[in-house]
Tab-separated table of N, CA and C in Angstrom:
chain	number	residue	atom	x	y	z
A	1	MET	N	-9.695	3.002	13.695
A	1	MET	CA	-8.394	2.880	14.317
A	1	MET	C	-8.031	1.397	14.377
A	2	LYS	N	-6.802	1.112	13.993
A	2	LYS	CA	-6.302	-0.264	13.992
A	2	LYS	C	-5.017	-0.305	14.818
A	3	ILE	N	-4.902	-1.329	15.650
A	3	ILE	CA	-3.686	-1.532	16.437
A	3	ILE	C	-3.002	-2.776	15.904
A	4	VAL	N	-1.715	-2.619	15.557
A	4	VAL	CA	-0.947	-3.700	14.938
A	4	VAL	C	0.345	-3.891	15.725
A	5	THR	N	0.693	-5.150	15.966
A	5	THR	CA	1.984	-5.475	16.565
A	5	THR	C	2.857	-6.068	15.467
A	6	ASP	N	4.040	-5.483	15.279
A	6	ASP	CA	4.912	-5.939	14.197
A	6	ASP	C	5.779	-7.111	14.651
A	7	SER	N	6.641	-7.570	13.778
A	7	SER	CA	7.465	-8.751	14.053
A	7	SER	C	8.489	-8.509	15.160
A	8	GLN	N	8.723	-7.248	15.471
A	8	GLN	CA	9.683	-6.908	16.526
A	8	GLN	C	8.970	-6.541	17.823
A	9	ASN	N	7.675	-6.915	17.888
A	9	ASN	CA	6.836	-6.715	19.061
A	9	ASN	C	6.591	-5.242	19.401
A	10	ARG	N	6.676	-4.382	18.374
A	10	ARG	CA	6.335	-2.968	18.558
A	10	ARG	C	4.859	-2.805	18.219
A	11	GLU	N	4.161	-2.048	19.030
A	11	GLU	CA	2.744	-1.805	18.777
A	11	GLU	C	2.563	-0.468	18.070
A	12	TRP	N	1.769	-0.490	16.987
A	12	TRP	CA	1.489	0.703	16.197
A	12	TRP	C	-0.023	0.916	16.143
A	13	THR	N	-0.447	2.154	16.290
A	13	THR	CA	-1.858	2.496	16.163
A	13	THR	C	-2.047	3.276	14.867
A	14	LEU	N	-2.781	2.663	13.942
A	14	LEU	CA	-3.079	3.301	12.654
A	14	LEU	C	-4.417	4.025	12.773
A	15	GLN	N	-4.395	5.322	12.522
A	15	GLN	CA	-5.639	6.080	12.528
A	15	GLN	C	-5.533	7.204	11.503
A	16	LEU	N	-6.377	7.130	10.495
A	16	LEU	CA	-6.401	8.146	9.450
A	16	LEU	C	-7.446	9.191	9.833
A	17	THR	N	-6.973	10.377	10.157
A	17	THR	CA	-7.848	11.489	10.528
A	17	THR	C	-7.815	12.531	9.414
A	18	LEU	N	-8.679	13.519	9.506
A	18	LEU	CA	-8.667	14.590	8.504
A	18	LEU	C	-7.325	15.317	8.485
A	19	SER	N	-6.738	15.549	9.651
A	19	SER	CA	-5.435	16.237	9.669
A	19	SER	C	-4.345	15.363	9.044
A	20	MET	N	-4.405	14.047	9.265
A	20	MET	CA	-3.443	13.147	8.627
A	20	MET	C	-3.670	13.135	7.114
A	21	TRP	N	-4.928	13.139	6.682
A	21	TRP	CA	-5.243	13.184	5.252
A	21	TRP	C	-4.623	14.434	4.631
A	22	GLU	N	-4.772	15.568	5.298
A	22	GLU	CA	-4.196	16.820	4.787
A	22	GLU	C	-2.677	16.724	4.674
A	23	ARG	N	-2.030	16.088	5.639
A	23	ARG	CA	-0.573	15.907	5.562
A	23	ARG	C	-0.192	15.048	4.360
A	24	LEU	N	-0.954	13.982	4.139
A	24	LEU	CA	-0.674	13.100	2.999
A	24	LEU	C	-0.841	13.845	1.678
A	25	VAL	N	-1.904	14.662	1.573
A	25	VAL	CA	-2.138	15.455	0.364
A	25	VAL	C	-1.022	16.475	0.187
A	26	ALA	N	-0.662	17.165	1.261
A	26	ALA	CA	0.377	18.200	1.194
A	26	ALA	C	1.722	17.621	0.744
A	27	ARG	N	2.019	16.405	1.140
A	27	ARG	CA	3.279	15.765	0.735
A	27	ARG	C	3.194	15.106	-0.636
A	28	GLY	N	2.025	15.175	-1.267
A	28	GLY	CA	1.861	14.578	-2.583
A	28	GLY	C	1.770	13.064	-2.553
A	29	LEU	N	1.470	12.494	-1.391
A	29	LEU	CA	1.403	11.042	-1.265
A	29	LEU	C	0.034	10.484	-1.624
A	30	VAL	N	-0.999	11.323	-1.551
A	30	VAL	CA	-2.335	10.938	-2.023
A	30	VAL	C	-2.888	12.102	-2.832
A	31	PRO	N	-3.626	11.793	-3.882
A	31	PRO	CA	-4.244	12.871	-4.664
A	31	PRO	C	-5.522	13.343	-3.976
A	32	ASP	N	-5.959	14.521	-4.334
A	32	ASP	CA	-7.150	15.071	-3.709
A	32	ASP	C	-8.379	14.974	-4.606
A	33	GLY	N	-8.231	14.399	-5.801
A	33	GLY	CA	-9.353	14.290	-6.720
A	33	GLY	C	-9.707	12.845	-7.008
A	34	LEU	N	-10.979	12.591	-7.302
A	34	LEU	CA	-11.462	11.237	-7.526
A	34	LEU	C	-10.795	10.581	-8.726
A	35	ASP	N	-10.630	11.313	-9.831
A	35	ASP	CA	-10.019	10.724	-11.025
A	35	ASP	C	-8.611	10.204	-10.735
A	36	GLU	N	-7.809	11.032	-10.091
A	36	GLU	CA	-6.441	10.635	-9.776
A	36	GLU	C	-6.421	9.536	-8.717
A	37	MET	N	-7.405	9.545	-7.832
A	37	MET	CA	-7.439	8.589	-6.738
A	37	MET	C	-7.590	7.155	-7.241
A	38	MET	N	-8.351	6.969	-8.296
A	38	MET	CA	-8.550	5.620	-8.814
A	38	MET	C	-7.224	5.034	-9.308
A	39	GLN	N	-6.412	5.843	-9.979
A	39	GLN	CA	-5.097	5.378	-10.423
A	39	GLN	C	-4.160	5.199	-9.232
A	40	TRP	N	-4.281	6.083	-8.263
A	40	TRP	CA	-3.425	6.025	-7.085
A	40	TRP	C	-3.587	4.704	-6.349
A	41	TRP	N	-4.810	4.216	-6.217
A	41	TRP	CA	-5.049	2.972	-5.475
A	41	TRP	C	-4.235	1.823	-6.038
A	42	THR	N	-4.210	1.701	-7.355
A	42	THR	CA	-3.446	0.624	-7.971
A	42	THR	C	-1.968	0.804	-7.669
A	43	ARG	N	-1.484	2.017	-7.821
A	43	ARG	CA	-0.074	2.308	-7.531
A	43	ARG	C	0.239	2.000	-6.065
A	44	PHE	N	-0.644	2.429	-5.180
A	44	PHE	CA	-0.431	2.209	-3.749
A	44	PHE	C	-0.379	0.716	-3.421
A	45	ALA	N	-1.320	-0.048	-3.981
A	45	ALA	CA	-1.386	-1.475	-3.690
A	45	ALA	C	-0.126	-2.200	-4.149
A	46	MET	N	0.550	-1.672	-5.175
A	46	MET	CA	1.704	-2.347	-5.766
A	46	MET	C	3.050	-1.745	-5.357
A	47	SER	N	3.059	-0.711	-4.543
A	47	SER	CA	4.309	-0.007	-4.267
A	47	SER	C	4.671	-0.023	-2.779
A	48	PRO	N	5.561	-0.923	-2.382
A	48	PRO	CA	6.013	-0.918	-0.990
A	48	PRO	C	6.616	0.426	-0.582
A	49	SER	N	7.281	1.094	-1.509
A	49	SER	CA	7.883	2.391	-1.207
A	49	SER	C	6.815	3.416	-0.818
A	50	LEU	N	5.750	3.499	-1.613
A	50	LEU	CA	4.666	4.422	-1.302
A	50	LEU	C	3.977	4.037	0.005
A	51	GLN	N	3.788	2.754	0.228
A	51	GLN	CA	3.173	2.307	1.478
A	51	GLN	C	4.010	2.747	2.676
A	52	CYS	N	5.335	2.617	2.574
A	52	CYS	CA	6.223	3.038	3.664
A	52	CYS	C	6.114	4.539	3.920
A	53	LYS	N	6.064	5.326	2.856
A	53	LYS	CA	5.970	6.782	3.008
A	53	LYS	C	4.654	7.189	3.671
A	54	VAL	N	3.552	6.537	3.277
A	54	VAL	CA	2.254	6.825	3.893
A	54	VAL	C	2.279	6.404	5.361
A	55	LEU	N	2.836	5.235	5.630
A	55	LEU	CA	2.928	4.778	7.022
A	55	LEU	C	3.758	5.738	7.863
A	56	TRP	N	4.841	6.272	7.302
A	56	TRP	CA	5.660	7.220	8.051
A	56	TRP	C	4.832	8.435	8.474
A	57	VAL	N	4.039	8.970	7.552
A	57	VAL	CA	3.207	10.138	7.896
A	57	VAL	C	2.254	9.780	9.036
A	58	LEU	N	1.638	8.617	8.950
A	58	LEU	CA	0.667	8.225	9.973
A	58	LEU	C	1.315	7.840	11.304
A	59	LEU	N	2.516	7.309	11.240
A	59	LEU	CA	3.129	6.740	12.443
A	59	LEU	C	4.358	7.484	12.947
A	60	SER	N	4.696	8.621	12.345
A	60	SER	CA	5.957	9.288	12.691
A	60	SER	C	6.044	9.673	14.170
A	61	GLU	N	4.957	10.156	14.755
A	61	GLU	CA	5.010	10.518	16.184
A	61	GLU	C	5.266	9.284	17.048
A	62	GLN	N	4.580	8.188	16.716
A	62	GLN	CA	4.804	6.949	17.463
A	62	GLN	C	6.218	6.425	17.245
A	63	ALA	N	6.707	6.550	16.013
A	63	ALA	CA	8.062	6.094	15.709
A	63	ALA	C	9.085	6.877	16.527
A	64	ARG	N	8.888	8.182	16.611
A	64	ARG	CA	9.822	8.996	17.404
A	64	ARG	C	9.788	8.595	18.875
A	65	ASP	N	8.613	8.241	19.371
A	65	ASP	CA	8.518	7.745	20.750
A	65	ASP	C	9.294	6.443	20.920
A	66	LYS	N	9.471	5.706	19.828
A	66	LYS	CA	10.219	4.451	19.846
A	66	LYS	C	11.685	4.683	19.443
A	67	LYS	N	12.092	5.941	19.420
A	67	LYS	CA	13.475	6.343	19.093
A	67	LYS	C	13.831	6.100	17.630
A	68	ILE	N	12.828	6.100	16.767
A	68	ILE	CA	13.049	6.032	15.324
A	68	ILE	C	12.784	7.447	14.818
A	69	MET	N	13.840	8.198	14.544
A	69	MET	CA	13.725	9.644	14.430
A	69	MET	C	13.508	10.190	13.017
A	70	SER	N	13.671	9.373	11.991
A	70	SER	CA	13.518	9.897	10.628
A	70	SER	C	12.780	8.886	9.751
A	71	GLU	N	12.317	9.377	8.607
A	71	GLU	CA	11.640	8.502	7.661
A	71	GLU	C	12.572	7.385	7.193
A	72	GLY	N	13.811	7.731	6.912
A	72	GLY	CA	14.778	6.716	6.489
A	72	GLY	C	15.007	5.660	7.556
A	73	ALA	N	15.142	6.099	8.796
A	73	ALA	CA	15.328	5.146	9.898
A	73	ALA	C	14.087	4.271	10.075
A	74	PHE	N	12.919	4.871	9.877
A	74	PHE	CA	11.659	4.124	9.974
A	74	PHE	C	11.607	3.029	8.909
A	75	ILE	N	11.923	3.405	7.660
A	75	ILE	CA	11.901	2.422	6.570
A	75	ILE	C	12.932	1.329	6.828
A	76	ASN	N	14.113	1.703	7.326
A	76	ASN	CA	15.138	0.707	7.641
A	76	ASN	C	14.715	-0.209	8.790
A	77	ALA	N	13.894	0.305	9.698
A	77	ALA	CA	13.457	-0.479	10.854
A	77	ALA	C	12.341	-1.461	10.506
A	78	LEU	N	11.672	-1.244	9.373
A	78	LEU	CA	10.591	-2.145	8.957
A	78	LEU	C	11.160	-3.318	8.171
A	79	THR	N	10.741	-4.497	8.543
A	79	THR	CA	11.082	-5.670	7.742
A	79	THR	C	9.981	-5.844	6.695
A	80	PRO	N	10.228	-6.623	5.650
A	80	PRO	CA	9.140	-6.904	4.706
A	80	PRO	C	7.916	-7.493	5.411
A	81	GLU	N	8.159	-8.334	6.413
A	81	GLU	CA	7.044	-8.906	7.186
A	81	GLU	C	6.255	-7.807	7.896
A	82	ASP	N	6.971	-6.832	8.465
A	82	ASP	CA	6.295	-5.719	9.146
A	82	ASP	C	5.416	-4.937	8.183
A	83	LEU	N	5.945	-4.684	6.987
A	83	LEU	CA	5.152	-3.965	5.994
A	83	LEU	C	3.891	-4.752	5.656
A	84	GLY	N	4.027	-6.062	5.520
A	84	GLY	CA	2.858	-6.899	5.267
A	84	GLY	C	1.853	-6.838	6.401
A	85	LEU	N	2.344	-6.839	7.635
A	85	LEU	CA	1.454	-6.769	8.793
A	85	LEU	C	0.729	-5.426	8.876
A	86	LEU	N	1.380	-4.363	8.443
A	86	LEU	CA	0.793	-3.016	8.523
A	86	LEU	C	-0.062	-2.659	7.308
A	87	ARG	N	0.252	-3.227	6.142
A	87	ARG	CA	-0.428	-2.816	4.918
A	87	ARG	C	-1.930	-3.100	4.929
A	88	ASP	N	-2.330	-4.311	5.286
A	88	ASP	CA	-3.751	-4.645	5.253
A	88	ASP	C	-4.573	-3.789	6.216
A	89	PRO	N	-4.130	-3.616	7.459
A	89	PRO	CA	-4.872	-2.702	8.336
A	89	PRO	C	-4.867	-1.253	7.823
A	90	LEU	N	-3.795	-0.863	7.125
A	90	LEU	CA	-3.760	0.477	6.542
A	90	LEU	C	-4.833	0.614	5.459
A	91	LEU	N	-4.960	-0.400	4.597
A	91	LEU	CA	-6.012	-0.372	3.586
A	91	LEU	C	-7.399	-0.309	4.238
A	92	GLU	N	-7.588	-1.074	5.314
A	92	GLU	CA	-8.857	-1.025	6.046
A	92	GLU	C	-9.101	0.367	6.616
A	93	GLU	N	-8.046	0.982	7.114
A	93	GLU	CA	-8.177	2.321	7.696
A	93	GLU	C	-8.573	3.338	6.628
A	94	PHE	N	-7.993	3.221	5.437
A	94	PHE	CA	-8.413	4.086	4.332
A	94	PHE	C	-9.894	3.871	4.028
A	95	ARG	N	-10.292	2.605	3.919
A	95	ARG	CA	-11.701	2.314	3.629
A	95	ARG	C	-12.617	2.906	4.707
A	96	ASP	N	-12.271	2.704	5.966
A	96	ASP	CA	-13.085	3.239	7.063
A	96	ASP	C	-13.143	4.769	7.029
A	97	PHE	N	-12.022	5.405	6.670
A	97	PHE	CA	-11.985	6.862	6.556
A	97	PHE	C	-12.954	7.338	5.482
A	98	PHE	N	-12.937	6.665	4.333
A	98	PHE	CA	-13.835	7.059	3.240
A	98	PHE	C	-15.297	6.831	3.607
A	99	VAL	N	-15.591	5.767	4.315
A	99	VAL	CA	-16.966	5.522	4.773
A	99	VAL	C	-17.387	6.638	5.724
A	100	ALA	N	-16.521	6.957	6.679
A	100	ALA	CA	-16.843	7.978	7.681
A	100	ALA	C	-17.056	9.357	7.054
A	101	THR	N	-16.322	9.649	5.992
A	101	THR	CA	-16.451	10.968	5.356
A	101	THR	C	-17.511	10.982	4.258
A	102	GLY	N	-18.220	9.875	4.087
A	102	GLY	CA	-19.300	9.824	3.099
A	102	GLY	C	-18.835	9.636	1.675
A	103	MET	N	-17.607	9.240	1.490
A	103	MET	CA	-17.061	9.016	0.148
A	103	MET	C	-17.251	7.538	-0.207
A	104	LYS	N	-18.500	7.172	-0.492
A	104	LYS	CA	-18.848	5.768	-0.675
A	104	LYS	C	-18.123	5.121	-1.854
A	105	MET	N	-17.964	5.846	-2.947
A	105	MET	CA	-17.278	5.276	-4.106
A	105	MET	C	-15.838	4.929	-3.753
A	106	MET	N	-15.175	5.806	-3.029
A	106	MET	CA	-13.792	5.540	-2.645
A	106	MET	C	-13.726	4.378	-1.660
A	107	ALA	N	-14.709	4.267	-0.775
A	107	ALA	CA	-14.736	3.150	0.169
A	107	ALA	C	-14.880	1.830	-0.578
A	108	ARG	N	-15.747	1.816	-1.605
A	108	ARG	CA	-15.908	0.599	-2.400
A	108	ARG	C	-14.618	0.260	-3.133
A	109	LEU	N	-13.973	1.283	-3.678
A	109	LEU	CA	-12.722	1.065	-4.395
A	109	LEU	C	-11.646	0.540	-3.439
A	110	ALA	N	-11.585	1.089	-2.248
A	110	ALA	CA	-10.616	0.624	-1.250
A	110	ALA	C	-10.888	-0.834	-0.900
A	111	GLY	N	-12.147	-1.177	-0.729
A	111	GLY	CA	-12.501	-2.563	-0.447
A	111	GLY	C	-12.121	-3.492	-1.573
A	112	PHE	N	-12.318	-3.037	-2.818
A	112	PHE	CA	-11.944	-3.829	-3.988
A	112	PHE	C	-10.434	-4.060	-4.008
A	113	ILE	N	-9.674	-3.005	-3.797
A	113	ILE	CA	-8.214	-3.119	-3.795
A	113	ILE	C	-7.777	-4.086	-2.697
A	114	GLU	N	-8.397	-3.966	-1.554
A	114	GLU	CA	-8.029	-4.791	-0.407
A	114	GLU	C	-8.331	-6.269	-0.641
A	115	THR	N	-9.462	-6.584	-1.274
A	115	THR	CA	-9.867	-7.982	-1.375
A	115	THR	C	-9.633	-8.605	-2.741
A	116	GLU	N	-9.848	-7.858	-3.804
A	116	GLU	CA	-9.834	-8.452	-5.141
A	116	GLU	C	-8.494	-8.388	-5.851
A	117	VAL	N	-7.744	-7.311	-5.664
A	117	VAL	CA	-6.478	-7.170	-6.392
A	117	VAL	C	-5.498	-8.297	-6.061
A	118	PRO	N	-5.338	-8.700	-4.795
A	118	PRO	CA	-4.427	-9.824	-4.549
A	118	PRO	C	-4.843	-11.103	-5.291
A	119	THR	N	-6.142	-11.339	-5.390
A	119	THR	CA	-6.642	-12.510	-6.106
A	119	THR	C	-6.335	-12.403	-7.597
A	120	ILE	N	-6.549	-11.234	-8.167
A	120	ILE	CA	-6.258	-11.016	-9.586
A	120	ILE	C	-4.778	-11.232	-9.868
A	121	ILE	N	-3.927	-10.692	-9.017
A	121	ILE	CA	-2.480	-10.839	-9.194
A	121	ILE	C	-2.091	-12.313	-9.104
A	122	GLU	N	-2.631	-13.023	-8.131
A	122	GLU	CA	-2.307	-14.438	-7.971
A	122	GLU	C	-2.744	-15.243	-9.194
A	123	ARG	N	-3.910	-14.938	-9.734
A	123	ARG	CA	-4.368	-15.637	-10.952
A	123	ARG	C	-3.427	-15.384	-12.120
A	124	ARG	N	-2.969	-14.147	-12.254
A	124	ARG	CA	-2.056	-13.831	-13.358
A	124	ARG	C	-0.719	-14.534	-13.188
A	125	ILE	N	-0.240	-14.608	-11.951
A	125	ILE	CA	1.023	-15.310	-11.693
A	125	ILE	C	0.867	-16.790	-12.029
A	126	GLU	N	-0.244	-17.383	-11.625
A	126	GLU	CA	-0.493	-18.797	-11.939
A	126	GLU	C	-0.567	-19.017	-13.446
A	127	ALA	N	-1.213	-18.108	-14.152
A	127	ALA	CA	-1.309	-18.229	-15.610
A	127	ALA	C	0.074	-18.164	-16.248
A	128	LEU	N	0.940	-17.302	-15.729
A	128	LEU	CA	2.303	-17.213	-16.258
A	128	LEU	C	3.088	-18.490	-15.977
A	129	ARG	N	2.867	-19.069	-14.812
A	129	ARG	CA	3.560	-20.318	-14.471
A	129	ARG	C	3.153	-21.456	-15.406
A	130	ASP	N	1.924	-21.408	-15.882
A	130	ASP	CA	1.417	-22.473	-16.749
A	130	ASP	C	1.872	-22.346	-18.200
A	131	LEU	N	2.476	-21.218	-18.546
A	131	LEU	CA	2.912	-21.030	-19.932
A	131	LEU	C	4.093	-21.938	-20.244
A	132	PRO	N	4.109	-22.540	-21.448
A	132	PRO	CA	5.274	-23.339	-21.837
A	132	PRO	C	6.461	-22.409	-22.107
A	133	THR	N	7.637	-22.867	-21.745
A	133	THR	CA	8.834	-22.085	-22.010
A	133	THR	C	9.315	-22.437	-23.406
A	134	SER	N	9.013	-21.579	-24.335
A	134	SER	CA	9.421	-21.820	-25.716
A	134	SER	C	9.963	-20.529	-26.293
A	135	ALA	N	10.613	-20.662	-27.430
A	135	ALA	CA	11.169	-19.477	-28.091
A	135	ALA	C	10.073	-18.485	-28.422
A	136	ALA	N	8.890	-18.978	-28.830
A	136	ALA	CA	7.786	-18.076	-29.181
A	136	ALA	C	7.314	-17.292	-27.968
A	137	VAL	N	7.182	-17.973	-26.836
A	137	VAL	CA	6.734	-17.299	-25.613
A	137	VAL	C	7.793	-16.307	-25.153
A	138	LEU	N	9.046	-16.734	-25.138
A	138	LEU	CA	10.113	-15.830	-24.723
A	138	LEU	C	10.187	-14.622	-25.644
A	139	SER	N	9.995	-14.851	-26.929
A	139	SER	CA	10.007	-13.747	-27.876
A	139	SER	C	8.896	-12.757	-27.562
A	140	GLU	N	7.708	-13.270	-27.259
A	140	GLU	CA	6.577	-12.409	-26.935
A	140	GLU	C	6.837	-11.629	-25.642
A	141	LEU	N	7.390	-12.314	-24.645
A	141	LEU	CA	7.647	-11.669	-23.361
A	141	LEU	C	8.736	-10.608	-23.447
A	142	THR	N	9.679	-10.797	-24.360
A	142	THR	CA	10.804	-9.861	-24.440
A	142	THR	C	10.679	-8.886	-25.599
A	143	ARG	N	9.555	-8.904	-26.304
A	143	ARG	CA	9.370	-7.995	-27.438
A	143	ARG	C	9.544	-6.555	-26.964
A	144	GLY	N	10.374	-5.853	-27.666
A	144	GLY	CA	10.623	-4.462	-27.321
A	144	GLY	C	11.723	-4.280	-26.295
A	145	ALA	N	12.156	-5.377	-25.694
A	145	ALA	CA	13.227	-5.307	-24.713
A	145	ALA	C	14.566	-5.453	-25.434
A	146	SER	N	15.612	-5.060	-24.778
A	146	SER	CA	16.932	-5.144	-25.411
A	146	SER	C	17.558	-6.527	-25.272
A	147	VAL	N	16.874	-7.455	-24.600
A	147	VAL	CA	17.406	-8.800	-24.401
A	147	VAL	C	16.783	-9.715	-25.439
A	148	SER	N	17.608	-10.536	-26.095
A	148	SER	CA	17.078	-11.470	-27.083
A	148	SER	C	16.675	-12.760	-26.379
A	149	PRO	N	15.769	-13.568	-26.975
A	149	PRO	CA	15.327	-14.812	-26.357
A	149	PRO	C	16.441	-15.801	-26.121
A	150	ASP	N	17.537	-15.712	-26.886
A	150	ASP	CA	18.618	-16.667	-26.725
A	150	ASP	C	19.640	-16.276	-25.674
A	151	SER	N	19.551	-15.050	-25.106
A	151	SER	CA	20.562	-14.653	-24.140
A	151	SER	C	20.284	-15.184	-22.767
């Protein structure tokens, strides 16, 4: 269980239980198989939309207590900063859930996503920043796109 205070001073308690897991599976927000789960983690780590939907399932009762009555209102009430504040504890909660249920491989994968993926992304962004801006590079970056390097 993780307690997070967002930028608007609202307190949220994140707790992934078996019943919450079932709700997430039923809504198609998490897969129920290991093969699909590995792909899901990458998608989840990169998708603010998916993160918001998962948070809504976990926090909807608390949101309603705060007079946020729908998923749309919940997403509108979250600032990008709030999502950032909630995302990392949410990843930790997933990892803790997998440890508690004996799903060690998934716990390791959750830990990897939580710690290593941001570093990998940052390295790739830095590598892109270091590229010279030339017609050859632009051509490579836009290959297959409908935009020409000169536009």
